[in-house]
């Protein structure tokens, strides 16, 4: 298969209906709408971490952090790997890190009443 056919196949496989894209995006944003999950994703945007580290970073109780991580993992937003007896979490991709960063930038602008910009 030549490169142009591979690119065409890849582009076709990435095309989604507008409704499907909006549904998935709304689901991702709904998961971000929880303060603890947002804090977890913000911390994971700085690098992988285990549950103990994430508990410390969020200030949430360990069972709560574990439940939120399970939701994020089931949604495909975070991945896990074993490191001895520890489970280490990381973001699945940089798009999510950038999305969280932008949401926090909007919050900074609203809190400080900063002027809008591009």
mmCIF file of N, CA, C and O in Angstrom, residues 12 38 79 82 87 96:
data_model
loop_
_atom_site.group_PDB
_atom_site.id
_atom_site.type_symbol
_atom_site.label_atom_id
_atom_site.label_comp_id
_atom_site.label_asym_id
_atom_site.label_seq_id
_atom_site.Cartn_x
_atom_site.Cartn_y
_atom_site.Cartn_z
ATOM 1 N N UNK A 12 -9.735 8.708 6.807
ATOM 2 C CA UNK A 12 -11.097 8.165 6.841
ATOM 3 C C UNK A 12 -11.403 7.541 8.193
ATOM 4 O O UNK A 12 -12.489 7.708 8.739
ATOM 5 N N UNK A 38 -10.648 16.886 38.127
ATOM 6 C CA UNK A 38 -9.858 17.936 37.488
ATOM 7 C C UNK A 38 -8.501 18.063 38.171
ATOM 8 O O UNK A 38 -7.465 18.180 37.510
ATOM 9 N N UNK A 79 -4.134 5.954 31.868
ATOM 10 C CA UNK A 79 -3.639 4.586 31.725
ATOM 11 C C UNK A 79 -2.902 4.209 33.009
ATOM 12 O O UNK A 79 -2.554 5.071 33.812
ATOM 13 N N UNK A 82 2.049 -1.223 36.236
ATOM 14 C CA UNK A 82 2.495 -1.726 37.534
ATOM 15 C C UNK A 82 3.961 -1.370 37.726
ATOM 16 O O UNK A 82 4.771 -1.492 36.817
ATOM 17 N N UNK A 87 0.480 0.784 41.551
ATOM 18 C CA UNK A 87 -0.111 1.096 40.255
ATOM 19 C C UNK A 87 0.191 2.560 39.985
ATOM 20 O O UNK A 87 -0.082 3.429 40.820
ATOM 21 N N UNK A 96 -5.444 15.924 26.453
ATOM 22 C CA UNK A 96 -6.148 16.067 27.721
ATOM 23 C C UNK A 96 -5.408 17.028 28.648
ATOM 24 O O UNK A 96 -6.009 17.876 29.307
#
